[in-house]
GROMACS .gro file of C-alpha atoms in nm:
model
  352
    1UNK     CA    1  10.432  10.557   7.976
    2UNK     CA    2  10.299  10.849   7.749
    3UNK     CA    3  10.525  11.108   7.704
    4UNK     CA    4  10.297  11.352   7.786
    5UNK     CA    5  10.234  11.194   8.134
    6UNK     CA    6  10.396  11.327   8.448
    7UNK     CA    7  10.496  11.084   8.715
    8UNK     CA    8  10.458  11.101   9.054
    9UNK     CA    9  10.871  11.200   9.051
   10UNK     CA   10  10.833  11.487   8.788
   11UNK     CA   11  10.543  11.666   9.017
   12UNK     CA   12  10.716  11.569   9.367
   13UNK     CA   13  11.078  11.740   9.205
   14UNK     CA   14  10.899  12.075   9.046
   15UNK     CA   15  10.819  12.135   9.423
   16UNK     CA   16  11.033  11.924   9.699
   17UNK     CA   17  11.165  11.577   9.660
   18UNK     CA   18  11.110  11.230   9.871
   19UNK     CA   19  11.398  11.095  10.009
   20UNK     CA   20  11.596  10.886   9.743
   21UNK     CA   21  11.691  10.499   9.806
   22UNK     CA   22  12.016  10.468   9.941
   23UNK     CA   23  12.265  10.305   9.724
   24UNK     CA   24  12.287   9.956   9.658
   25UNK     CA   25  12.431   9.700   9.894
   26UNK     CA   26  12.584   9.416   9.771
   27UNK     CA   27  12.564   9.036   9.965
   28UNK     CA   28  12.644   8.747   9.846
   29UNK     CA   29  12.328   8.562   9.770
   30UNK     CA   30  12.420   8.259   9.950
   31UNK     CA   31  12.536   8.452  10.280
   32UNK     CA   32  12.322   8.401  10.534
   33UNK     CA   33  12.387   8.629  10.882
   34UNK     CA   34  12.217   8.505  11.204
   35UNK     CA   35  12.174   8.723  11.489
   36UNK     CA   36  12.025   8.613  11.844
   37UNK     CA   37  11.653   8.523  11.699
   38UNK     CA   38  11.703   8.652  11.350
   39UNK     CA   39  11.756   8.466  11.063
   40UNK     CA   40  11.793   8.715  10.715
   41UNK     CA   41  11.841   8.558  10.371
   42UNK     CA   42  11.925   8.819  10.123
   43UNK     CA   43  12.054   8.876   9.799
   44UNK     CA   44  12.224   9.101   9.520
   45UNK     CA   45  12.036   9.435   9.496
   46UNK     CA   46  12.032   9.625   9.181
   47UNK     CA   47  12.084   9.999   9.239
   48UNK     CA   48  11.699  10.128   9.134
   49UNK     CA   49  11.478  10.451   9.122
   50UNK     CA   50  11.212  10.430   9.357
   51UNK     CA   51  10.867  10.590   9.317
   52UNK     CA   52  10.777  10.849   9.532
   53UNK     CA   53  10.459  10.943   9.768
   54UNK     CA   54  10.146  10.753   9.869
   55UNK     CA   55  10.203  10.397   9.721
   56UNK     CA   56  10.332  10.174   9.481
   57UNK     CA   57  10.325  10.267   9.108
   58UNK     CA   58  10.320   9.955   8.884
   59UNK     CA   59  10.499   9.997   8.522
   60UNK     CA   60  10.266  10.001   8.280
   61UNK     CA   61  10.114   9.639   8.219
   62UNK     CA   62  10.270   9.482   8.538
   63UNK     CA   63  10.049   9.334   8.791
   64UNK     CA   64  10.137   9.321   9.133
   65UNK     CA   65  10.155   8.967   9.237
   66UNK     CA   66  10.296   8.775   9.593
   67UNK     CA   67  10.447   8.452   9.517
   68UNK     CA   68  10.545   8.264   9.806
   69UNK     CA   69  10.794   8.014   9.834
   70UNK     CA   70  10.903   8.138   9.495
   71UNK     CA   71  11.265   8.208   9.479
   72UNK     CA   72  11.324   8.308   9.137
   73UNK     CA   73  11.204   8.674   9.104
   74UNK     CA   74  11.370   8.878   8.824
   75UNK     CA   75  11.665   9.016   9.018
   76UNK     CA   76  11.587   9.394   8.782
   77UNK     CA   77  11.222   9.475   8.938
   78UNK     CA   78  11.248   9.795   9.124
   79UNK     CA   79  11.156   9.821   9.427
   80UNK     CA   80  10.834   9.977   9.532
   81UNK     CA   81  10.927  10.158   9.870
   82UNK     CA   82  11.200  10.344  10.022
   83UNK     CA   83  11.261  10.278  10.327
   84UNK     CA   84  11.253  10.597  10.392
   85UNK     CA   85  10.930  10.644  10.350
   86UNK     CA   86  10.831  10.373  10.550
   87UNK     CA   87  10.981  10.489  10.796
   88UNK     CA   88  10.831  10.812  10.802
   89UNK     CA   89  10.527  10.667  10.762
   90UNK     CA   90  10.578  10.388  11.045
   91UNK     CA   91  10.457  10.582  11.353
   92UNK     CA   92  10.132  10.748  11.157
   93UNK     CA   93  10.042  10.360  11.082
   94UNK     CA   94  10.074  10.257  11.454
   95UNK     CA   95   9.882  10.475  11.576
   96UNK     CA   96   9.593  10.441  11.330
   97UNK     CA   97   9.543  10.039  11.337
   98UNK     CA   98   9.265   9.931  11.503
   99UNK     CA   99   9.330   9.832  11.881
  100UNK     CA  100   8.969   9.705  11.877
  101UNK     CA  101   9.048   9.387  11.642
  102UNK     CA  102   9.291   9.260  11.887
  103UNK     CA  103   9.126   9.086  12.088
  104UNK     CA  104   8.894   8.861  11.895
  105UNK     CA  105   9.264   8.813  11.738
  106UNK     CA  106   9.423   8.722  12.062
  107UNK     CA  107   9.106   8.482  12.154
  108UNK     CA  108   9.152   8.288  11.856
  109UNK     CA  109   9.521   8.224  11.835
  110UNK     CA  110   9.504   8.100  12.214
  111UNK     CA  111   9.222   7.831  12.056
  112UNK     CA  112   9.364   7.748  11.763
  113UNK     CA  113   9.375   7.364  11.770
  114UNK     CA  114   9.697   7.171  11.778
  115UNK     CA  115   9.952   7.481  11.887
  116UNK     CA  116  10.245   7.391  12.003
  117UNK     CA  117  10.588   7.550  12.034
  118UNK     CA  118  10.448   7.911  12.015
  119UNK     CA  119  10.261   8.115  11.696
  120UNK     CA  120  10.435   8.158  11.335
  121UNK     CA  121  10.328   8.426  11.135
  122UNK     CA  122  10.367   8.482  10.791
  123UNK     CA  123  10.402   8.890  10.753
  124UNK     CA  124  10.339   8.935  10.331
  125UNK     CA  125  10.506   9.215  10.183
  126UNK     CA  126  10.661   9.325  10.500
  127UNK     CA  127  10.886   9.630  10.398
  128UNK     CA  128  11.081   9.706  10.713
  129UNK     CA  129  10.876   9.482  10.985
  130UNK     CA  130  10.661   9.790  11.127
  131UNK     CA  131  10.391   9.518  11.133
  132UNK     CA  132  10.627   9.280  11.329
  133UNK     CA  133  10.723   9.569  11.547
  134UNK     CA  134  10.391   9.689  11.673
  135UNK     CA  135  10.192   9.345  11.691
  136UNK     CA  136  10.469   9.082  11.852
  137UNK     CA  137  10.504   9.303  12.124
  138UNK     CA  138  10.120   9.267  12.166
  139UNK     CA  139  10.032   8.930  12.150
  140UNK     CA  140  10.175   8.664  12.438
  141UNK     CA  141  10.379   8.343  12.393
  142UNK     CA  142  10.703   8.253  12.160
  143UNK     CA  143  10.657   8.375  11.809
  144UNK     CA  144  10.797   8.295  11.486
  145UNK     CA  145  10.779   8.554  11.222
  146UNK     CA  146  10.819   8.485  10.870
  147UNK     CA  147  10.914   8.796  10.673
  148UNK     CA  148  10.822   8.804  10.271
  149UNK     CA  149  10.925   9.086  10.087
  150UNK     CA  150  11.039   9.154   9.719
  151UNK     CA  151  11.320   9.372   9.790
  152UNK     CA  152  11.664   9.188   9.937
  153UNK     CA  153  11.692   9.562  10.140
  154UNK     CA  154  11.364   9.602  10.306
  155UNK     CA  155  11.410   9.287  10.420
  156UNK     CA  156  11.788   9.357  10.569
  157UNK     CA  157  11.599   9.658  10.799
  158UNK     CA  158  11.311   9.375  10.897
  159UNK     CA  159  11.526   9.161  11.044
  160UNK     CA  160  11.753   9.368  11.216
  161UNK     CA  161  11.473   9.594  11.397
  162UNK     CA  162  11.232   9.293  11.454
  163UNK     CA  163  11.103   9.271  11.818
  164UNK     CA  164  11.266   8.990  12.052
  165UNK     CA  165  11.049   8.978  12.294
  166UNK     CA  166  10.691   8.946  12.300
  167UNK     CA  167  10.377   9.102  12.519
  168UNK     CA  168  10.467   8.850  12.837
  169UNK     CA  169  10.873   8.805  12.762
  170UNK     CA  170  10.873   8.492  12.533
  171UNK     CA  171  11.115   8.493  12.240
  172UNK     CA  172  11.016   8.613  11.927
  173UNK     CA  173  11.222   8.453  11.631
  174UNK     CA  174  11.246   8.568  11.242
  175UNK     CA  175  11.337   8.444  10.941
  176UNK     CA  176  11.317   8.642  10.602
  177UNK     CA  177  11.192   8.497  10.253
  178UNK     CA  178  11.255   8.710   9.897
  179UNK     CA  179  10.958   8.698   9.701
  180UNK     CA  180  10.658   8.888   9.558
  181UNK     CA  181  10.333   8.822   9.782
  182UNK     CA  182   9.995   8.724   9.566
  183UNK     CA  183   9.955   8.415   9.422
  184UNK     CA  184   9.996   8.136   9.706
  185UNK     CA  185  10.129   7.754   9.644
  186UNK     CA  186   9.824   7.544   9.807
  187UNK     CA  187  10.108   7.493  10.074
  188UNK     CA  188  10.230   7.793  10.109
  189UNK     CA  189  10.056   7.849  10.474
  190UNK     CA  190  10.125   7.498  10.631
  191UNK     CA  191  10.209   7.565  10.976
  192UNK     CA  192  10.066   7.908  10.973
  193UNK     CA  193   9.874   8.071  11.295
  194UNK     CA  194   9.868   8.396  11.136
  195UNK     CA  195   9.917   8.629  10.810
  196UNK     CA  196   9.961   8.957  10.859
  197UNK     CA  197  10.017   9.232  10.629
  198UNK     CA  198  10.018   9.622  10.560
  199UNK     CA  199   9.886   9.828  10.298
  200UNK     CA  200   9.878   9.530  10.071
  201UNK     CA  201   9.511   9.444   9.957
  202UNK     CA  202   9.485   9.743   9.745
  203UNK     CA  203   9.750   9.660   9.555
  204UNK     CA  204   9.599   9.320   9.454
  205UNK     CA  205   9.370   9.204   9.186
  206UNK     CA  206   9.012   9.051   9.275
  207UNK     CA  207   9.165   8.697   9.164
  208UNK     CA  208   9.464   8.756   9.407
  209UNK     CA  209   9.234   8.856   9.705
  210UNK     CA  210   9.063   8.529   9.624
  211UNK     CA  211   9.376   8.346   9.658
  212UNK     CA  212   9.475   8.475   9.979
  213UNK     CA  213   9.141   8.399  10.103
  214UNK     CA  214   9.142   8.045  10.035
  215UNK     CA  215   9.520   8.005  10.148
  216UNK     CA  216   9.433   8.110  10.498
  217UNK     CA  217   9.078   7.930  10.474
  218UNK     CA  218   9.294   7.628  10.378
  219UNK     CA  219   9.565   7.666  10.652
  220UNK     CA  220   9.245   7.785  10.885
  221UNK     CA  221   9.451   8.073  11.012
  222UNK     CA  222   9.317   8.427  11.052
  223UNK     CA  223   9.456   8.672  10.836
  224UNK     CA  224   9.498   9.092  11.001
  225UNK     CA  225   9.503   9.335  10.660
  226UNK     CA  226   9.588   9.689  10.788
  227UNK     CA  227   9.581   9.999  10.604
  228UNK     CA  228   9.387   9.942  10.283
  229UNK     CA  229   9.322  10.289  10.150
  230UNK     CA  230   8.938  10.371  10.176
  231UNK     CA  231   8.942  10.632   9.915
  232UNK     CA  232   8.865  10.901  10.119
  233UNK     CA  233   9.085  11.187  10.237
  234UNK     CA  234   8.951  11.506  10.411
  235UNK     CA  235   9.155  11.853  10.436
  236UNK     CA  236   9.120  12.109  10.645
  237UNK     CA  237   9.061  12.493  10.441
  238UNK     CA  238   8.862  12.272  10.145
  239UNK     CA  239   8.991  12.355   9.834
  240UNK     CA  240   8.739  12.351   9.492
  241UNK     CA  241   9.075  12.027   9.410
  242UNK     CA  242   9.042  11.824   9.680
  243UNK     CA  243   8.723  11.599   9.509
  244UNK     CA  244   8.895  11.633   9.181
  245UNK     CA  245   9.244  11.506   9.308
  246UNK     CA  246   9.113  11.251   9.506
  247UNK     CA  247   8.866  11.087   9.250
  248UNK     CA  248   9.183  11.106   9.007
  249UNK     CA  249   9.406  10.921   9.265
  250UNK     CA  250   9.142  10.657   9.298
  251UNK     CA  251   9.123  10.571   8.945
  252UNK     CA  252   9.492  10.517   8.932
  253UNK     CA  253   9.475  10.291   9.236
  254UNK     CA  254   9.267  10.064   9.004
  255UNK     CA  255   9.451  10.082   8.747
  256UNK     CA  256   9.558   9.716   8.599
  257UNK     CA  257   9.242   9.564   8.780
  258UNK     CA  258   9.396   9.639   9.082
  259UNK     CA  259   9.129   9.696   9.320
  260UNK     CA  260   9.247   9.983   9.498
  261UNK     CA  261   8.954  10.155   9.764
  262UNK     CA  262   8.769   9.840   9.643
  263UNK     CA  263   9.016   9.611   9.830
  264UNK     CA  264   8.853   9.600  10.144
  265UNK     CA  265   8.494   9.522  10.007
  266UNK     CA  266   8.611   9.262   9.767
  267UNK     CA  267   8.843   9.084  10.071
  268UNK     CA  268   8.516   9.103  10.270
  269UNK     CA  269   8.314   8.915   9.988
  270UNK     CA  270   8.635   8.651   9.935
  271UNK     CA  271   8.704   8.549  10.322
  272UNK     CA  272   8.316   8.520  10.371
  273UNK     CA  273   8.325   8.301  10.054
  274UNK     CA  274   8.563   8.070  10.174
  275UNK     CA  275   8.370   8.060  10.563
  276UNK     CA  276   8.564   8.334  10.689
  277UNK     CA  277   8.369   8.582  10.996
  278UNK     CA  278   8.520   8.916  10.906
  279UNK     CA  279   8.545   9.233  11.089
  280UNK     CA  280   8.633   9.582  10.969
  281UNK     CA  281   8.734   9.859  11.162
  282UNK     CA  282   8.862  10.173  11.042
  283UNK     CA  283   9.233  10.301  11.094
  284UNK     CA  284   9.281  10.658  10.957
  285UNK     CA  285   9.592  10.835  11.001
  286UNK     CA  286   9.484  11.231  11.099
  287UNK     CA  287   9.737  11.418  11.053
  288UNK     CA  288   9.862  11.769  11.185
  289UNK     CA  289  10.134  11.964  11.253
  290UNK     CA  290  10.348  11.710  11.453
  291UNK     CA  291  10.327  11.508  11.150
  292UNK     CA  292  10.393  11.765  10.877
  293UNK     CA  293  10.689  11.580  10.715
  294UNK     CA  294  10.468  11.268  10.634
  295UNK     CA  295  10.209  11.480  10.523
  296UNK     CA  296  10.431  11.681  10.279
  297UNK     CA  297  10.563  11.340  10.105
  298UNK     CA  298  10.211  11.194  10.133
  299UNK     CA  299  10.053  11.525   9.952
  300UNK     CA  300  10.343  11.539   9.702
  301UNK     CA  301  10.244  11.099   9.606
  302UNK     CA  302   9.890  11.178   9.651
  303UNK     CA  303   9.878  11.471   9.383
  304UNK     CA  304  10.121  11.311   9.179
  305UNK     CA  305   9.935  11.015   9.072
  306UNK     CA  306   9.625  11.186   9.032
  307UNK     CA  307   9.802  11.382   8.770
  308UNK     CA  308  10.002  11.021   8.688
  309UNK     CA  309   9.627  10.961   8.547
  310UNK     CA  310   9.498  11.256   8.441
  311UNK     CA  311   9.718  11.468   8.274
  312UNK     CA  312   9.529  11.798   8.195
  313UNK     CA  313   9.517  11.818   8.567
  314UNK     CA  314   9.934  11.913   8.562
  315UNK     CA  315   9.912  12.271   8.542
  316UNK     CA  316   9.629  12.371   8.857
  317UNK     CA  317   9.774  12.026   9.050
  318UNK     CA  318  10.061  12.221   9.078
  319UNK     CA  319   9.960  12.546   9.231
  320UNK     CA  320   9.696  12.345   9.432
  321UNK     CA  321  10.008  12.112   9.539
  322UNK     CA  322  10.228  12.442   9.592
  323UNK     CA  323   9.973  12.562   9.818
  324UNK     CA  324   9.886  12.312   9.963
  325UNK     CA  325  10.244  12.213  10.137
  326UNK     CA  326  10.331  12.612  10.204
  327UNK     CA  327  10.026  12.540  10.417
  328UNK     CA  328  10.186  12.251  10.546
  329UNK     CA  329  10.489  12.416  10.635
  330UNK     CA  330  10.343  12.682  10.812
  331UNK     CA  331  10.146  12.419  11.048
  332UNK     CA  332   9.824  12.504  10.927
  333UNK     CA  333   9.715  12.184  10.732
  334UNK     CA  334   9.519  11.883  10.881
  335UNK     CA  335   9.484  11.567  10.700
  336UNK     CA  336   9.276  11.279  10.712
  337UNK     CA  337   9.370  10.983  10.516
  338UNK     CA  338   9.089  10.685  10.582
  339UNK     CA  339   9.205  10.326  10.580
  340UNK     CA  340   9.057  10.013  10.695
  341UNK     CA  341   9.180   9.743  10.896
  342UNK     CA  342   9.033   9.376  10.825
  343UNK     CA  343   9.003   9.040  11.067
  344UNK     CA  344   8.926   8.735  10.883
  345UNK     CA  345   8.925   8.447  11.130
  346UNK     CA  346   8.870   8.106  10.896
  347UNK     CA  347   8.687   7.820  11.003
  348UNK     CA  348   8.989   7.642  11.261
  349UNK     CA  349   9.139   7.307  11.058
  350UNK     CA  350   9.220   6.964  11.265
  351UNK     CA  351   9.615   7.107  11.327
  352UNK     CA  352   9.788   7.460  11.251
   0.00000   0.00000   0.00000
């Protein structure tokens, strides 16, 4: 990174500061804990920074990437997330994904061809399980959940808060995998019913999109993406910023070839490729008073990488930034974040 650049940390400390990661935990990595339904797998954690606000911040030249089934990820990668923050964030996401794709969901998993013994999801870069948490509990019939995540921590909170039960009082099982989550072995998905995932598509390259696409085409699972960024936020009390910031934020979400507020259209394009019907529905979080903490640590990532990626922005995105959370503080600041949810239900194979 330039010298002259200021990360996402440097703004979010000149003003407030996101919650730090806890300190490492150490486990051995062949210890393996099992709980009534849970299975977790982890491993030695390095004690990492973690960088702050409204997503993941690759190092320069690294490409997010999800490799299943792939157990030999550089123990030294930060993390991405801290768990903090998804936490905060965990409510704001629940309410904004879209009830509406959940039933064309439901109808297919109860025709999927060949199910037996209940549904097994694959959840890819699951962070703490808020996906597991708000759609087991929705869906009928024994579940097993299959947790991938890079981070040996996140994936200590998944297990432990993952649902039991699901929507009519069958079981719901989980296991854990360590791993990043883009490029998929052709087998990978054997088994699957579903794939699941938050706020992961735009983090991924076109060619990783592609990949997912065929893996659940191949497995002939449907896939439900949540919470790609749309690359649109609203603010209440406009500011002459907001366009300025936001168009700067979406640049750095492509950075890399990532595909960033692009995600959802290229996804679209890839699961229709591969025979895919896909449906879109939007899943915003809007954001007030009762949510002024998230809003506060969103604002201080949001601004932050605009800067991150524009530089000569550092000296107004502060005052805007100073502003705009004093504004926050005092309850007067509505947000609108927009995010899209997508339902890709592949062509059904002989078996799941």
């Amino acid at each position: 990174m330039r010298k002259t650049t200021m990360t996402p940390a440097d703004l979010a400390r000149q003003v407030g500061r996101i919650p730090a990661r806890p300190g490492a935990r150490e486990v051995s990595p062949d210890r393996e804990t099992q709980t009534t339904g849970v299975m977790q797998t982890t491993g030695v954690m390095e004690t990492t920074g973690v960088i702050e606000g409204a997503g993941p911040v690759a190092r320069p030249g690294e490409r997010p990437t999800v490799r299943l089934r792939d157990e030999d990820v550089a123990a030294q990668e930060p993390p991405r997330y801290a768990p903090e923050w998804l936490r905060l964030r965990e409510p704001a996401d629940a309410t904004a994904r879209a009830i509406d794709l959940l039933d064309p969901l439901r109808i297919r998993l109860a025709n999927l061809p060949g199910r037996t013994g209940g549904l097994v999801v694959h959840d890819l870069g699951c962070g703490t399980g808020s996906m597991g948490r708000w759609l087991a509990p929705r869906l009928d019939g024994p579940q097993h959940w299959i947790l991938h995540d890079r981070d040996p921590y996140l994936l200590h909170f998944a297990a432990v808060g993952s649902p039991r039960v699901a929507a009519d009082g069958s079981r719901v099982t989980v296991e854990t995998r360590r791993g990043d989550v883009a490029r998929l072995t052709p087998d990978a998905l054997v088994g699957a019913s579903l794939v699941t995932a938050s706020a992961l598509l735009d983090v991924l390259t076109r060619e990783e999109i592609d990949t997912l696409a065929a893996a659940c085409a191949g497995a002939g699972c449907p896939a439900l993406l949540t919470l790609s960024v749309a690359g649109r936020v609203e603010l209440s009390a406009e500011n002459p910023m907001d366009e300025e910031i936001a168009a700067a934020f979406n640049d750095h979400q492509r950075r890399g070839g990532l595909l960033g507020p692009d995600s959802v259209t290229a996804a679209c394009e890839a699961f229709a490729d591969h025979g895919a019907s896909v449906k879109v529905h939007p899943s915003a979080w809007r954001l007030g008073p009762d949510e002024a903490a998230l809003t506060a640590q969103w604002l201080r990532g949001w601004v932050g990488a605009a800067v991150e990626e524009r530089p000569d922005l550092a000296a107004r995105a502060e005052t805007y930034l100073e502003a705009r959370l004093a504004a926050c503080a005092a309850g007067e600041l509505h947000v609108t974040v927009h995010h899209s949810d997508l339902l890709a239900l592949a062509r059904p194979t002989g078996g799941v």
